[in-house]
Tab-separated table of C-alpha atoms in Angstrom:
chain	number	residue	atom	x	y	z
A	1	MET	CA	-4.180	-9.271	-22.268
A	2	ILE	CA	-4.706	-5.806	-19.903
A	3	ALA	CA	-8.397	-6.587	-20.330
A	4	ARG	CA	-7.921	-10.707	-19.474
A	5	LEU	CA	-5.675	-9.252	-16.670
A	6	THR	CA	-8.656	-6.994	-15.221
A	7	ASN	CA	-11.502	-9.517	-16.114
A	8	GLN	CA	-9.648	-12.023	-13.539
A	9	LEU	CA	-9.038	-9.596	-11.005
A	10	ALA	CA	-12.422	-7.955	-10.851
A	11	PRO	CA	-14.095	-10.314	-8.628
A	12	PHE	CA	-11.051	-9.901	-6.065
A	13	LYS	CA	-11.391	-6.264	-6.438
A	14	LYS	CA	-15.380	-6.370	-5.790
A	15	GLN	CA	-14.550	-8.280	-2.245
A	16	LEU	CA	-12.009	-5.565	-1.180
A	17	ILE	CA	-14.474	-2.623	-2.009
A	18	GLU	CA	-17.363	-4.691	-0.551
A	19	HIS	CA	-15.654	-5.837	2.968
A	20	PRO	CA	-17.398	-5.070	5.626
A	21	ILE	CA	-14.600	-3.873	7.791
A	22	TYR	CA	-15.097	-0.062	6.002
A	23	GLN	CA	-18.494	-0.061	7.611
A	24	ASN	CA	-17.665	-1.413	11.073
A	25	ILE	CA	-14.773	1.229	11.400
A	26	ASP	CA	-17.962	4.094	12.977
A	27	CYS	CA	-15.926	5.553	15.385
A	28	VAL	CA	-12.260	7.496	16.384
A	29	SER	CA	-11.123	4.334	18.221
A	30	ASP	CA	-11.712	2.499	15.430
A	31	LEU	CA	-9.924	4.197	12.655
A	32	ARG	CA	-7.024	4.340	14.978
A	33	TYR	CA	-6.669	0.361	15.428
A	34	PHE	CA	-7.290	0.258	11.588
A	35	MET	CA	-4.371	2.998	10.749
A	36	GLU	CA	-2.262	0.847	13.278
A	37	SER	CA	-2.503	-1.769	11.468
A	38	HIS	CA	-3.338	-0.461	8.291
A	39	VAL	CA	0.879	1.522	7.762
A	40	TYR	CA	2.894	-1.657	7.307
A	41	ALA	CA	0.310	-1.733	4.102
A	42	VAL	CA	1.254	1.788	3.517
A	43	TRP	CA	5.217	1.679	4.243
A	44	ASP	CA	5.635	-1.774	2.240
A	45	PHE	CA	4.125	-0.154	-0.946
A	46	MET	CA	7.240	2.484	-0.738
A	47	SER	CA	9.218	-0.741	-1.151
A	48	LEU	CA	7.667	-1.677	-4.292
A	49	VAL	CA	8.297	1.416	-5.612
A	50	LYS	CA	11.936	2.244	-5.032
A	51	LYS	CA	12.626	-1.810	-6.348
A	52	LEU	CA	10.963	-0.988	-9.701
A	53	GLN	CA	12.611	2.201	-10.017
A	54	LEU	CA	16.134	0.420	-9.206
A	55	ASP	CA	15.315	-2.106	-11.859
A	56	LEU	CA	13.801	0.178	-14.249
A	57	THR	CA	16.232	3.005	-14.172
A	58	THR	CA	20.288	3.743	-13.880
A	59	THR	CA	21.228	3.878	-10.290
A	60	THR	CA	24.542	3.265	-10.623
A	61	LEU	CA	27.637	5.731	-12.229
A	62	PRO	CA	28.878	6.240	-14.605
A	63	TRP	CA	25.279	6.707	-15.882
A	64	GLN	CA	24.055	5.317	-18.676
A	65	PRO	CA	20.727	5.110	-20.431
A	66	PRO	CA	18.088	2.926	-19.127
A	67	LYS	CA	17.138	-0.076	-21.428
A	68	ASN	CA	13.360	0.703	-21.195
A	69	ILE	CA	12.948	4.782	-21.320
A	70	THR	CA	8.762	4.518	-21.088
A	71	ALA	CA	8.789	2.285	-18.311
A	72	ALA	CA	11.770	4.548	-16.636
A	73	ARG	CA	9.902	7.608	-17.056
A	74	LEU	CA	6.026	6.011	-15.677
A	75	ILE	CA	8.143	4.804	-12.557
A	76	ASN	CA	9.891	7.949	-12.549
A	77	GLU	CA	7.055	9.933	-12.425
A	78	ILE	CA	4.877	7.530	-9.817
A	79	VAL	CA	8.059	7.735	-7.696
A	80	TRP	CA	8.363	11.622	-7.826
A	81	GLY	CA	4.566	11.505	-6.147
A	82	GLU	CA	4.745	8.987	-3.927
A	83	GLU	CA	7.688	9.755	-2.348
A	84	SER	CA	7.878	13.894	-2.547
A	85	ASP	CA	4.215	14.646	-2.584
A	86	LEU	CA	2.895	17.937	-0.635
A	87	ASP	CA	0.569	17.415	2.079
A	88	LYS	CA	-2.799	19.693	3.084
A	89	ASN	CA	-0.348	22.330	4.092
A	90	GLY	CA	1.776	22.611	0.918
A	91	LYS	CA	5.196	20.540	2.700
A	92	PRO	CA	6.825	17.970	1.286
A	93	PHE	CA	6.061	14.500	2.457
A	94	SER	CA	6.053	10.848	0.872
A	95	HIS	CA	2.447	9.490	1.532
A	96	PHE	CA	3.841	7.102	3.920
A	97	GLU	CA	5.080	10.253	6.440
A	98	MET	CA	2.188	11.767	5.400
A	99	TYR	CA	0.118	8.952	6.821
A	100	LEU	CA	2.408	9.011	10.362
A	101	ASN	CA	1.350	12.202	10.767
A	102	ALA	CA	-2.060	11.441	10.185
A	103	MET	CA	-1.815	8.661	12.957
A	104	ASN	CA	-0.310	10.979	15.642
A	105	GLN	CA	-3.104	13.456	14.767
A	106	ILE	CA	-5.456	10.518	16.042
A	107	ASN	CA	-3.020	9.790	18.928
A	108	ALA	CA	-2.906	6.332	17.513
A	109	ASN	CA	0.392	4.324	18.133
A	110	THR	CA	3.134	4.259	15.881
A	111	ASP	CA	5.893	2.195	17.636
A	112	GLY	CA	5.429	-0.853	16.081
A	113	ILE	CA	6.657	1.123	12.552
A	114	GLU	CA	8.709	2.910	14.222
A	115	ASP	CA	10.558	-0.103	15.784
A	116	MET	CA	11.063	-1.706	12.327
A	117	LEU	CA	12.460	1.345	10.889
A	118	ASN	CA	15.066	1.741	13.458
A	119	ARG	CA	15.886	-2.319	13.245
A	120	LEU	CA	16.652	-1.665	9.839
A	121	LYS	CA	18.223	0.622	9.642
A	122	ALA	CA	20.391	-0.978	12.086
A	123	GLY	CA	20.933	-3.276	9.347
A	124	GLU	CA	18.688	-6.496	10.318
A	125	ASN	CA	17.189	-8.698	7.678
A	126	ILE	CA	13.515	-7.759	7.087
A	127	PHE	CA	12.243	-11.606	7.429
A	128	ASN	CA	14.095	-11.887	10.185
A	129	ILE	CA	12.293	-8.478	12.107
A	130	ILE	CA	9.171	-9.996	10.858
A	131	ASP	CA	9.178	-13.126	12.121
A	132	GLN	CA	10.325	-11.917	15.574
A	133	THR	CA	7.594	-9.063	15.850
A	134	ASN	CA	4.516	-9.646	17.597
A	135	LEU	CA	2.320	-8.299	15.278
A	136	PRO	CA	-0.353	-10.763	13.849
A	137	TYR	CA	0.074	-13.153	11.368
A	138	HIS	CA	-2.127	-11.289	8.882
A	139	ILE	CA	0.132	-8.182	8.829
A	140	LYS	CA	3.439	-10.465	8.895
A	141	ASP	CA	2.009	-12.692	6.239
A	142	PHE	CA	1.023	-9.672	3.871
A	143	LEU	CA	4.700	-8.335	4.505
A	144	ARG	CA	6.433	-11.452	4.226
A	145	PHE	CA	4.872	-12.268	0.860
A	146	THR	CA	5.720	-8.386	-0.543
A	147	PHE	CA	9.303	-9.251	0.176
A	148	GLU	CA	9.243	-12.232	-1.183
A	149	ILE	CA	8.486	-11.103	-4.706
A	150	ILE	CA	11.159	-8.059	-4.562
A	151	GLU	CA	13.491	-10.712	-3.533
A	152	GLU	CA	12.480	-12.999	-6.282
A	153	GLY	CA	13.701	-9.873	-8.901
A	154	LYS	CA	11.446	-10.378	-11.331
A	155	THR	CA	10.353	-6.591	-12.277
A	156	HIS	CA	6.864	-7.415	-13.671
A	157	LYS	CA	5.620	-9.091	-10.903
A	158	ILE	CA	6.686	-6.710	-8.510
A	159	ALA	CA	4.852	-4.100	-11.223
A	160	ALA	CA	2.061	-6.306	-10.347
A	161	VAL	CA	1.937	-6.552	-6.957
A	162	PHE	CA	2.461	-2.900	-6.788
A	163	THR	CA	-0.312	-2.264	-9.346
A	164	PHE	CA	-3.121	-4.075	-7.685
A	165	GLY	CA	-3.989	-4.151	-3.655
A	166	ARG	CA	-3.718	-0.355	-3.932
A	167	GLU	CA	-5.859	2.202	-1.872
A	168	ASP	CA	-7.979	3.231	-4.972
A	169	LEU	CA	-10.016	0.159	-3.635
A	170	ILE	CA	-11.157	2.011	-0.645
A	171	PRO	CA	-14.407	3.285	-1.590
A	172	ASP	CA	-15.812	6.292	-1.725
A	173	MET	CA	-18.571	5.745	1.192
A	174	PHE	CA	-15.515	4.755	3.741
A	175	ILE	CA	-13.826	8.392	2.937
A	176	SER	CA	-17.698	9.950	3.372
A	177	MET	CA	-17.773	8.253	6.343
A	178	ILE	CA	-14.434	9.513	8.096
A	179	LYS	CA	-15.641	13.033	6.851
A	180	LYS	CA	-18.562	12.839	8.925
A	181	MET	CA	-16.726	11.549	11.865
A	182	ASN	CA	-14.688	14.550	11.679
A	183	ARG	CA	-17.930	16.570	11.201
A	184	ASP	CA	-19.798	14.465	14.688
A	185	ASN	CA	-16.493	14.235	16.631
A	186	ASP	CA	-14.080	16.205	19.120
A	187	HIS	CA	-11.059	14.900	17.139
A	188	LYS	CA	-9.520	16.046	14.468
A	189	ILE	CA	-8.895	13.848	11.175
A	190	ASP	CA	-8.403	16.086	8.728
A	191	GLN	CA	-5.112	14.449	7.921
A	192	ILE	CA	-6.829	10.993	6.884
A	193	ILE	CA	-9.118	12.548	5.613
A	194	TYR	CA	-6.024	14.794	3.189
A	195	TYR	CA	-4.275	11.570	2.656
A	196	PHE	CA	-7.015	8.934	1.136
A	197	ASP	CA	-8.613	11.613	-0.800
A	198	ARG	CA	-5.204	12.388	-2.235
A	199	HIS	CA	-3.934	8.834	-2.350
A	200	ILE	CA	-6.906	7.689	-4.530
A	201	GLU	CA	-6.619	11.007	-6.468
A	202	VAL	CA	-3.414	10.007	-8.365
A	203	ASP	CA	-3.987	6.340	-8.047
A	204	GLY	CA	-6.907	6.509	-10.384
A	205	ASP	CA	-6.435	9.602	-12.637
A	206	GLU	CA	-2.367	9.483	-12.634
A	207	HIS	CA	-0.613	6.157	-10.671
A	208	GLY	CA	-3.333	3.479	-11.694
A	209	PRO	CA	-2.827	4.175	-15.604
A	210	MET	CA	0.821	4.474	-14.891
A	211	ALA	CA	0.713	1.602	-13.557
A	212	LEU	CA	-1.054	-0.702	-15.898
A	213	GLU	CA	1.032	1.302	-18.963
A	214	MET	CA	3.939	-0.265	-17.105
A	215	ILE	CA	3.024	-3.961	-17.218
A	216	LYS	CA	1.847	-3.680	-20.526
A	217	ASN	CA	5.415	-2.359	-21.296
A	218	LEU	CA	7.015	-5.087	-19.385
A	219	CYS	CA	5.368	-8.114	-20.074
A	220	GLY	CA	4.970	-7.277	-23.749
A	221	THR	CA	3.939	-10.490	-26.249
A	222	ASP	CA	5.308	-12.812	-23.707
A	223	PRO	CA	2.881	-15.594	-22.643
A	224	ILE	CA	4.539	-16.519	-19.552
A	225	LYS	CA	5.399	-13.006	-18.210
A	226	TRP	CA	1.400	-12.189	-18.794
A	227	ASP	CA	0.029	-15.561	-16.966
A	228	GLU	CA	2.816	-15.482	-13.893
A	229	ALA	CA	1.464	-11.065	-13.730
A	230	ILE	CA	-1.964	-12.185	-13.716
A	231	ASN	CA	-1.266	-14.860	-10.810
A	232	THR	CA	0.518	-12.669	-8.842
A	233	SER	CA	-2.016	-10.350	-8.950
A	234	GLN	CA	-4.713	-12.181	-7.688
A	235	GLU	CA	-2.494	-13.793	-4.787
A	236	ALA	CA	-1.983	-9.277	-4.201
A	237	LEU	CA	-5.386	-9.158	-4.283
A	238	GLN	CA	-5.928	-12.536	-1.890
A	239	LYS	CA	-3.076	-11.251	0.532
A	240	ARG	CA	-4.989	-8.000	0.813
A	241	ILE	CA	-8.177	-9.226	1.447
A	242	ALA	CA	-6.988	-11.732	4.202
A	243	LEU	CA	-5.366	-8.322	6.029
A	244	TRP	CA	-8.769	-6.945	5.776
A	245	ASP	CA	-10.208	-10.003	7.213
A	246	GLY	CA	-7.809	-9.916	9.795
A	247	ILE	CA	-7.897	-6.487	10.869
A	248	ASN	CA	-11.869	-6.727	10.609
A	249	TYR	CA	-12.092	-9.254	13.190
A	250	GLN	CA	-9.478	-7.789	15.795
A	251	ILE	CA	-11.814	-4.746	15.334
A	252	ASN	CA	-15.057	-6.042	16.085
A	253	GLU	CA	-13.239	-8.377	19.035
A	254	ARG	CA	-11.548	-4.957	20.014
A	255	VAL	CA	-8.130	-6.599	20.452
A	256	LYS	CA	-5.409	-4.680	20.285
A	257	ILE	CA	-2.100	-5.225	19.035
A	258	LYS	CA	0.821	-5.233	21.452
A	259	ILE	CA	3.840	-4.879	20.411
């Protein structure tokens, strides 16, 4: 069934890897705008991770053994890496915090994502926040899809969204281009290079295979769950493509988000 899932997702993944957005980011100001938009996808990914941890491990007291020990082990290892990895200086940070630090290094605007986090901290509903922000539609739609899947509460579908549309879809040529940008410009952008290198390393070598194993474990021999996982994965990739389309259009038009 994994082979069937992989085959059905291949055209969407190819479209993402070959997306023109990567060739259109050719200066630091373009990269800055890309990061100001992409940060929301970096952030909402962590909610998928933590929802899976809540579903698959024991988070209540008194403690009891998790029902699915294999899936629990897989998600705990993934959470450990995503939430408390080491940055380029050897300090523990989540991948999201690494991304914010990289944004700050190139003076990218973090007001929008920080305002969202502050409103969540104050107890506001995530869907109300999404609706009330001045973010463009492609970002709002991407976020809304993520939290609708989380709210629906089907663990195998959450795992499917978590597994596909990840940063391992960012092609090597984009990383090479950013590295060249780092050499050719006065702006130092080594933190975003480290973020992408690190994220792709752990996704490809560790978290990606773990996530696929988790989907196999959660869907088992249930054909309905497999169909739902495939359909949800396709939709997740389509949402990522739409996000890339929107960001790419605004980079080309030099339209900046005003929060």
